[in-house]
Amino acid sequence: MAVFALGRKAVVYDLGRMVIHNETLAHNLSKFHIRAVASWSDASAFALGYAEGRISCHSLNQSTAAYNCCFKAHSQDLGSNKFVFHQTNFVRPIRKAPAAAVSGGGDGTIKAWRVSSKTRLFESEPVLFNNTPIPVSAGDVTFDGNLLAYGLSYDWGMGKDGYNPQMPRQIHLTYVPDDWR
C-alpha cells in the first residue's frame, strides 16, 4: 500500500495490483491542505497531518474501524474559544503499537497518540530560540519501533519573513518509551 496526498485528498494505491484502492477526501473538520501522510505497515489504516495542526486517521478495513478520527494535535487553546494553529509536519505510526502514532509540528512539540482511544500519551516541551519554539520539521520511527528521530529547523510555516538564519538546526534521536506501545 502507498498513500499520496493531492491537495485535500489522499489516494491509496494497492501496489500488489497497481490500482487505486481508495480515494479519500480530507476530513470535514480540516480546512487546509495535507502536509504529512503515513500508513500503517499492515496496510490497515493511514494518517494525514494538516496545515492547521489537525491529524486524521482513516481505517481501510473493519478490524481497525476504531482508528477513524480527527483531532487537534498541534494547536494552543488561548481560551474564549480562540486557538493558535501550528502545522503538523510529520505523523508516523509506532510499528510495535498498532493503535499508536507520533507527530511533530510547528509548535515545536513531539506528541504521541493512542489513536484507537483518541488520547495523548506524551507531549514534549519545545526547544526555544529567542522565546520562540523551534518547529519540529521532520521525524520518523525506526522499523522495529524502538527509536524516534526528529529534526528541528525552520519549516517555512511563517513564510520568508519569518525566517531567521540564526535559528539553530538540530537532529535528535531518542528511545520510544514502553508506555507509548
Coordinates of N, CA and C in Angstrom, one line a residue:
M1 N 0.8 -1.2 0.0 CA 0.0 0.0 0.0 C 0.9 1.2 0.0
A2 N 0.5 2.2 -0.7 CA 1.1 3.5 -0.7 C 0.0 4.6 -0.7
V3 N 0.3 5.7 0.1 CA -0.7 6.7 0.2 C 0.0 8.0 -0.2
F4 N -0.8 8.8 -1.1 CA -0.3 10.0 -1.6 C -1.3 11.1 -1.3
A5 N -0.8 12.3 -1.1 CA -1.7 13.5 -0.9 C -1.7 14.3 -2.1
L6 N -3.0 14.7 -2.5 CA -3.2 15.6 -3.6 C -4.1 16.7 -3.1
G7 N -3.5 17.8 -2.7 CA -4.3 18.9 -2.2 C -5.0 18.6 -0.9
R8 N -6.3 18.4 -1.0 CA -7.0 18.0 0.2 C -7.5 16.6 0.1
K9 N -7.0 15.8 -0.8 CA -7.4 14.4 -1.0 C -6.2 13.5 -0.7
A10 N -6.5 12.3 -0.2 CA -5.5 11.2 -0.1 C -5.9 10.1 -1.0
V11 N -4.9 9.6 -1.8 CA -5.2 8.5 -2.7 C -4.4 7.3 -2.2
V12 N -5.1 6.2 -2.0 CA -4.4 4.9 -1.5 C -4.3 4.0 -2.7
Y13 N -3.0 3.6 -3.0 CA -2.8 2.6 -4.1 C -2.5 1.3 -3.5
D14 N -3.0 0.2 -4.1 CA -2.7 -1.2 -3.8 C -1.5 -1.5 -4.8
L15 N -0.3 -1.6 -4.2 CA 0.9 -1.8 -5.0 C 1.0 -3.2 -5.6
G16 N 0.3 -4.1 -5.0 CA 0.2 -5.5 -5.5 C -0.5 -5.6 -6.8
R17 N -1.5 -4.8 -7.0 CA -2.3 -4.8 -8.3 C -2.1 -3.5 -9.1
M18 N -1.4 -2.5 -8.5 CA -1.2 -1.2 -9.2 C -2.5 -0.6 -9.5
V19 N -3.5 -0.6 -8.6 CA -4.7 0.1 -8.8 C -5.0 1.0 -7.6
I20 N -5.9 2.0 -7.8 CA -6.4 2.8 -6.7 C -7.3 2.0 -5.8
H21 N -6.9 1.8 -4.6 CA -7.7 1.1 -3.6 C -8.8 1.9 -3.0
N22 N -8.4 3.2 -2.7 CA -9.4 4.1 -2.0 C -9.0 5.5 -2.4
E23 N -9.9 6.4 -2.5 CA -9.7 7.8 -2.7 C -10.5 8.5 -1.6
T24 N -9.8 9.2 -0.7 CA -10.5 9.8 0.5 C -10.3 11.3 0.4
L25 N -11.4 12.0 0.6 CA -11.4 13.5 0.7 C -10.9 13.8 2.1
A26 N -10.4 15.0 2.3 CA -10.0 15.4 3.6 C -11.1 15.3 4.6
H27 N -10.8 15.1 5.9 CA -11.8 15.1 6.9 C -12.6 16.4 6.9
N28 N -13.9 16.3 7.2 CA -14.7 17.5 7.1 C -14.4 18.6 8.2
L29 N -13.6 18.2 9.2 CA -13.2 19.2 10.2 C -12.0 19.9 9.7
S30 N -11.2 19.4 8.8 CA -10.0 20.1 8.3 C -10.3 21.1 7.3
K31 N -9.6 22.2 7.3 CA -9.9 23.3 6.4 C -8.8 23.6 5.4
F32 N -7.6 23.1 5.7 CA -6.5 23.4 4.8 C -5.8 22.1 4.2
H33 N -4.7 22.3 3.5 CA -4.2 21.2 2.7 C -3.4 20.2 3.6
I34 N -3.2 19.1 3.1 CA -2.4 18.0 3.8 C -0.9 18.3 3.7
R35 N -0.3 18.1 4.8 CA 1.2 18.3 4.9 C 2.0 17.1 5.1
A36 N 1.3 16.1 5.7 CA 2.0 14.8 6.1 C 1.1 13.6 5.9
V37 N 1.7 12.5 5.4 CA 1.0 11.3 5.2 C 1.8 10.1 5.8
A38 N 1.1 9.2 6.4 CA 1.7 8.0 6.9 C 0.8 6.8 6.8
S39 N 1.3 5.6 6.6 CA 0.4 4.4 6.5 C 1.0 3.4 7.5
W40 N 0.0 2.6 8.1 CA 0.4 1.6 9.0 C 1.1 0.4 8.1
S41 N 2.1 -0.2 8.7 CA 2.8 -1.2 7.9 C 1.9 -2.4 7.5
D42 N 0.9 -2.7 8.2 CA 0.0 -3.8 7.8 C -1.1 -3.4 6.8
A43 N -1.0 -2.2 6.3 CA -2.0 -1.6 5.3 C -3.4 -1.6 5.8
S44 N -3.6 -1.4 7.2 CA -4.9 -1.4 7.7 C -5.5 0.0 7.9
A45 N -4.6 1.0 7.9 CA -5.0 2.4 8.1 C -3.9 3.4 7.6
F46 N -4.3 4.6 7.6 CA -3.3 5.7 7.3 C -3.7 6.9 8.0
A47 N -2.7 7.8 8.2 CA -3.0 9.1 8.9 C -2.5 10.3 8.0
L48 N -3.2 11.4 8.2 CA -2.9 12.6 7.5 C -2.7 13.7 8.5
G49 N -1.7 14.5 8.2 CA -1.4 15.7 9.0 C -1.7 17.0 8.2
Y50 N -2.4 17.9 8.8 CA -2.9 19.1 8.1 C -2.1 20.4 8.5
A51 N -2.3 21.4 7.6 CA -1.6 22.7 7.8 C -2.2 23.4 9.1
E52 N -3.4 23.1 9.5 CA -4.0 23.8 10.6 C -3.7 23.0 11.9
G53 N -2.8 22.0 11.9 CA -2.4 21.3 13.1 C -3.3 20.1 13.5
R54 N -4.2 19.7 12.6 CA -5.0 18.5 12.9 C -4.3 17.2 12.3
I55 N -4.8 16.1 12.9 CA -4.4 14.8 12.4 C -5.7 14.0 12.2
S56 N -5.8 13.4 11.1 CA -7.0 12.5 10.9 C -6.5 11.1 10.5
C57 N -7.1 10.1 11.1 CA -6.8 8.7 10.8 C -7.9 8.1 10.1
H58 N -7.6 7.2 9.2 CA -8.6 6.6 8.3 C -8.3 5.1 8.3
S59 N -9.4 4.3 8.6 CA -9.3 2.8 8.5 C -9.5 2.4 7.1
L60 N -8.9 1.3 6.7 CA -9.1 0.7 5.4 C -9.8 -0.6 5.5
N61 N -10.1 -1.1 6.7 CA -10.8 -2.3 6.9 C -11.6 -2.3 8.2
Q62 N -12.5 -3.2 8.4 CA -13.3 -3.3 9.6 C -12.6 -3.5 10.9
S63 N -11.5 -4.2 10.9 CA -10.7 -4.5 12.1 C -10.1 -3.3 12.7
T64 N -9.9 -2.2 12.0 CA -9.3 -1.0 12.5 C -10.3 0.2 12.5
A65 N -11.6 -0.1 12.5 CA -12.6 0.9 12.4 C -12.5 1.9 13.6
A66 N -11.9 1.5 14.7 CA -11.7 2.4 15.8 C -10.7 3.5 15.5
Y67 N -9.9 3.3 14.5 CA -8.9 4.3 14.1 C -9.4 5.6 13.5
N68 N -10.7 5.5 13.0 CA -11.3 6.6 12.3 C -11.5 7.8 13.3
C69 N -10.8 8.9 13.1 CA -10.9 10.0 14.0 C -10.2 11.2 13.4
C70 N -10.5 12.4 13.9 CA -9.8 13.6 13.6 C -9.7 14.4 14.8
F71 N -8.5 15.0 15.1 CA -8.3 15.7 16.4 C -7.3 16.8 16.2
K72 N -7.4 17.8 17.1 CA -6.4 18.9 17.1 C -5.1 18.4 17.7
A73 N -4.0 18.4 17.0 CA -2.8 17.8 17.5 C -1.8 18.9 17.9
H74 N -1.7 19.9 17.0 CA -0.7 21.0 17.3 C -1.3 22.3 17.2
S75 N -2.1 22.6 18.3 CA -2.7 23.9 18.5 C -2.7 24.3 19.9
Q76 N -2.8 25.6 20.2 CA -2.8 26.1 21.5 C -4.2 26.7 21.8
D77 N -4.8 26.4 22.9 CA -6.0 27.0 23.3 C -5.8 28.2 24.1
L78 N -6.2 29.4 23.6 CA -6.0 30.6 24.3 C -7.2 31.0 25.2
G79 N -8.2 30.2 25.2 CA -9.4 30.5 26.0 C -10.4 31.3 25.2
S80 N -11.6 31.4 25.7 CA -12.6 32.2 25.0 C -12.8 31.7 23.6
N81 N -12.7 30.4 23.4 CA -12.9 29.8 22.0 C -11.9 30.3 21.0
K82 N -10.7 30.7 21.4 CA -9.6 31.1 20.5 C -8.5 30.2 20.5
F83 N -8.0 29.9 19.3 CA -6.9 28.9 19.1 C -5.8 29.5 18.2
V84 N -4.6 29.0 18.5 CA -3.4 29.3 17.5 C -3.1 27.9 17.0
F85 N -3.1 27.8 15.6 CA -2.9 26.5 15.0 C -1.5 26.5 14.4
H86 N -0.8 25.4 14.6 CA 0.6 25.2 14.0 C 0.5 24.0 13.1
Q87 N 1.1 24.0 12.0 CA 1.0 22.9 11.0 C 1.6 21.6 11.6
T88 N 1.1 20.5 11.2 CA 1.6 19.2 11.5 C 2.6 18.8 10.4
N89 N 3.9 18.7 10.8 CA 4.9 18.5 9.8 C 5.2 17.0 9.6
F90 N 4.9 16.2 10.5 CA 5.1 14.7 10.3 C 4.1 14.0 11.2
V91 N 3.7 12.8 10.8 CA 2.9 11.9 11.6 C 3.4 10.5 11.1
R92 N 3.7 9.6 12.1 CA 4.1 8.3 11.8 C 3.5 7.3 12.8
P93 N 3.1 6.1 12.3 CA 2.6 5.1 13.3 C 3.8 4.5 14.0
I94 N 3.6 4.1 15.2 CA 4.6 3.4 16.0 C 4.4 1.9 15.7
R95 N 5.3 1.3 15.1 CA 5.1 0.0 14.5 C 4.8 -1.2 15.5
K96 N 5.4 -1.1 16.7 CA 5.1 -2.1 17.7 C 3.8 -1.9 18.4
A97 N 3.2 -0.8 18.1 CA 1.9 -0.4 18.8 C 0.9 -0.1 17.7
P98 N 0.1 -1.1 17.3 CA -0.8 -0.9 16.2 C -1.8 0.3 16.2
A99 N -2.1 0.8 17.4 CA -3.0 1.9 17.5 C -2.4 3.1 18.0
A100 N -1.1 3.3 17.8 CA -0.4 4.5 18.3 C 0.4 5.2 17.2
A101 N 0.5 6.5 17.3 CA 1.2 7.3 16.3 C 1.9 8.4 17.0
V102 N 2.9 9.0 16.4 CA 3.7 10.1 16.9 C 3.7 11.2 15.8
S103 N 3.6 12.5 16.3 CA 3.6 13.6 15.4 C 4.5 14.7 15.9
G104 N 4.9 15.6 14.9 CA 5.6 16.8 15.3 C 5.1 17.9 14.5
G105 N 5.2 19.1 15.1 CA 4.6 20.3 14.4 C 5.3 21.6 14.6
G106 N 4.7 22.6 14.0 CA 5.3 23.9 14.0 C 5.3 24.5 15.4
D107 N 4.6 23.9 16.4 CA 4.6 24.4 17.8 C 5.9 23.9 18.5
G108 N 6.7 23.2 17.8 CA 8.0 22.7 18.4 C 7.8 21.5 19.3
T109 N 6.6 20.8 19.3 CA 6.4 19.7 20.2 C 6.4 18.4 19.4
I110 N 6.7 17.3 20.1 CA 6.5 15.9 19.7 C 5.4 15.4 20.5
K111 N 4.4 14.8 19.9 CA 3.3 14.2 20.6 C 3.0 12.8 20.2
A112 N 2.8 11.9 21.2 CA 2.4 10.6 20.9 C 0.9 10.4 21.2
W113 N 0.3 9.6 20.4 CA -1.2 9.4 20.4 C -1.6 8.0 20.5
R114 N -2.6 7.6 21.3 CA -3.3 6.3 21.2 C -4.5 6.6 20.3
V115 N -4.4 6.2 19.0 CA -5.4 6.6 18.0 C -6.7 5.9 18.3
S116 N -6.7 4.6 18.8 CA -7.9 3.9 19.0 C -8.8 4.5 20.1
S117 N -8.2 5.1 21.1 CA -8.9 5.8 22.2 C -8.9 7.3 22.1
K118 N -8.2 7.8 21.1 CA -8.1 9.3 20.9 C -7.6 10.0 22.1
T119 N -6.5 9.5 22.7 CA -5.9 10.1 23.8 C -4.4 10.4 23.5
R120 N -3.9 11.5 24.2 CA -2.5 11.8 24.1 C -1.7 11.1 25.1
L121 N -0.6 10.4 24.7 CA 0.2 9.7 25.6 C 1.4 10.5 26.1
F122 N 1.8 11.5 25.3 CA 3.0 12.2 25.6 C 3.1 13.5 24.9
E123 N 3.6 14.5 25.5 CA 3.9 15.8 24.8 C 5.2 16.4 25.3
S124 N 6.1 16.6 24.4 CA 7.4 17.1 24.7 C 7.3 18.6 25.0
E125 N 8.3 19.2 25.7 CA 8.5 20.6 25.8 C 9.2 21.1 24.6
P126 N 8.8 22.2 24.0 CA 9.5 22.7 22.8 C 10.9 23.3 23.2
V127 N 11.8 23.2 22.2 CA 13.1 23.8 22.4 C 12.9 25.3 21.9
L128 N 13.4 26.2 22.7 CA 13.1 27.6 22.4 C 14.4 28.3 21.9
F129 N 14.1 29.3 21.0 CA 15.2 30.2 20.4 C 14.6 31.6 20.5
N130 N 15.1 32.5 21.3 CA 14.6 33.8 21.4 C 13.1 33.8 21.9
N131 N 12.8 32.9 22.8 CA 11.5 32.7 23.4 C 10.4 32.2 22.3
T132 N 10.9 31.7 21.2 CA 10.0 31.1 20.2 C 10.4 29.7 20.0
P133 N 9.3 28.8 19.9 CA 9.6 27.4 19.7 C 10.3 27.1 18.3
I134 N 11.3 26.2 18.3 CA 11.8 25.8 17.0 C 10.9 24.7 16.5
P135 N 10.4 24.8 15.3 CA 9.5 23.8 14.8 C 10.1 22.5 14.6
V136 N 9.4 21.4 14.8 CA 9.8 20.1 14.5 C 9.4 19.9 13.0
S137 N 10.5 19.9 12.2 CA 10.2 19.9 10.8 C 10.1 18.5 10.1
A138 N 10.7 17.5 10.8 CA 10.6 16.2 10.2 C 10.8 15.1 11.3
G139 N 10.4 13.9 11.0 CA 10.6 12.9 12.0 C 10.2 11.5 11.5
D140 N 10.7 10.5 12.1 CA 10.4 9.1 11.7 C 10.7 8.2 12.9
V141 N 10.0 7.0 12.9 CA 10.2 5.9 13.8 C 10.9 4.8 13.1
T142 N 11.9 4.2 13.8 CA 12.6 3.1 13.1 C 11.6 1.9 12.9
F143 N 12.0 1.0 12.0 CA 11.2 -0.1 11.6 C 10.8 -1.0 12.7
D144 N 11.7 -1.2 13.7 CA 11.4 -2.0 14.8 C 10.6 -1.3 15.9
G145 N 10.4 0.1 15.7 CA 9.6 0.8 16.7 C 10.3 1.2 17.9
N146 N 11.6 1.1 18.0 CA 12.4 1.4 19.2 C 12.9 2.8 19.3
L147 N 13.2 3.4 18.2 CA 13.8 4.8 18.1 C 13.0 5.8 17.4
L148 N 13.0 7.0 17.9 CA 12.4 8.1 17.2 C 13.5 9.1 16.8
A149 N 13.5 9.5 15.6 CA 14.5 10.5 15.1 C 13.6 11.7 14.6
Y150 N 14.1 12.9 15.0 CA 13.4 14.1 14.5 C 14.3 15.3 14.4
G151 N 13.9 16.2 13.5 CA 14.8 17.4 13.2 C 14.0 18.6 13.6
L152 N 14.8 19.6 14.2 CA 14.3 20.9 14.5 C 14.9 21.9 13.5
S153 N 14.1 22.7 12.9 CA 14.6 23.7 12.0 C 13.4 24.6 11.6
Y154 N 13.7 25.7 10.9 CA 12.6 26.5 10.4 C 11.8 25.7 9.3
D155 N 10.5 25.7 9.4 CA 9.7 24.9 8.5 C 8.9 25.7 7.5
W156 N 9.2 27.0 7.4 CA 8.6 27.9 6.4 C 7.1 28.1 6.7
G157 N 6.6 27.8 7.8 CA 5.2 28.0 8.2 C 4.8 29.4 8.3
M158 N 5.8 30.3 8.6 CA 5.6 31.7 8.7 C 6.1 32.5 7.4
G159 N 6.4 31.8 6.4 CA 6.9 32.4 5.1 C 8.3 32.9 5.2
K160 N 8.7 33.5 4.2 CA 10.1 34.0 4.1 C 10.4 35.1 5.2
D161 N 9.4 35.9 5.5 CA 9.5 36.9 6.5 C 9.8 36.4 7.9
G162 N 9.4 35.1 8.2 CA 9.6 34.5 9.5 C 10.9 33.8 9.6
Y163 N 11.7 33.7 8.5 CA 13.0 33.0 8.5 C 14.0 33.8 9.3
N164 N 14.7 33.1 10.2 CA 15.8 33.7 10.9 C 17.0 32.8 10.7
P165 N 18.1 33.2 9.9 CA 19.2 32.3 9.7 C 20.0 32.0 10.9
Q166 N 19.7 32.7 12.0 CA 20.4 32.3 13.3 C 19.8 31.2 14.0
M167 N 18.5 30.8 13.6 CA 17.8 29.7 14.3 C 18.6 28.4 14.2
P168 N 18.8 27.8 15.3 CA 19.6 26.5 15.2 C 18.9 25.4 14.5
R169 N 19.6 24.5 13.9 CA 19.1 23.3 13.2 C 19.7 22.1 14.0
Q170 N 18.8 21.2 14.4 CA 19.2 20.1 15.3 C 18.6 18.8 14.9
I171 N 19.3 17.7 15.1 CA 18.8 16.4 14.9 C 18.8 15.7 16.2
H172 N 17.7 15.1 16.6 CA 17.6 14.4 17.9 C 17.2 12.9 17.6
L173 N 17.7 12.0 18.5 CA 17.5 10.6 18.4 C 17.1 10.2 19.8
T174 N 16.0 9.5 20.0 CA 15.6 9.1 21.4 C 14.9 7.8 21.3
Y175 N 14.9 7.1 22.4 CA 14.2 5.8 22.5 C 12.7 6.0 22.6
V176 N 11.9 5.1 22.1 CA 10.4 5.2 22.2 C 10.1 4.5 23.5
P177 N 9.5 5.2 24.5 CA 9.2 4.6 25.8 C 8.2 3.4 25.6
D178 N 8.3 2.5 26.5 CA 7.3 1.3 26.5 C 5.9 1.7 26.7
D179 N 5.6 2.8 27.4 CA 4.2 3.2 27.6 C 3.6 3.8 26.4
W180 N 4.3 4.1 25.3 CA 3.8 4.5 24.0 C 3.2 3.3 23.2
R181 N 3.6 2.1 23.6 CA 3.3 1.0 22.8 C 2.1 0.2 23.3

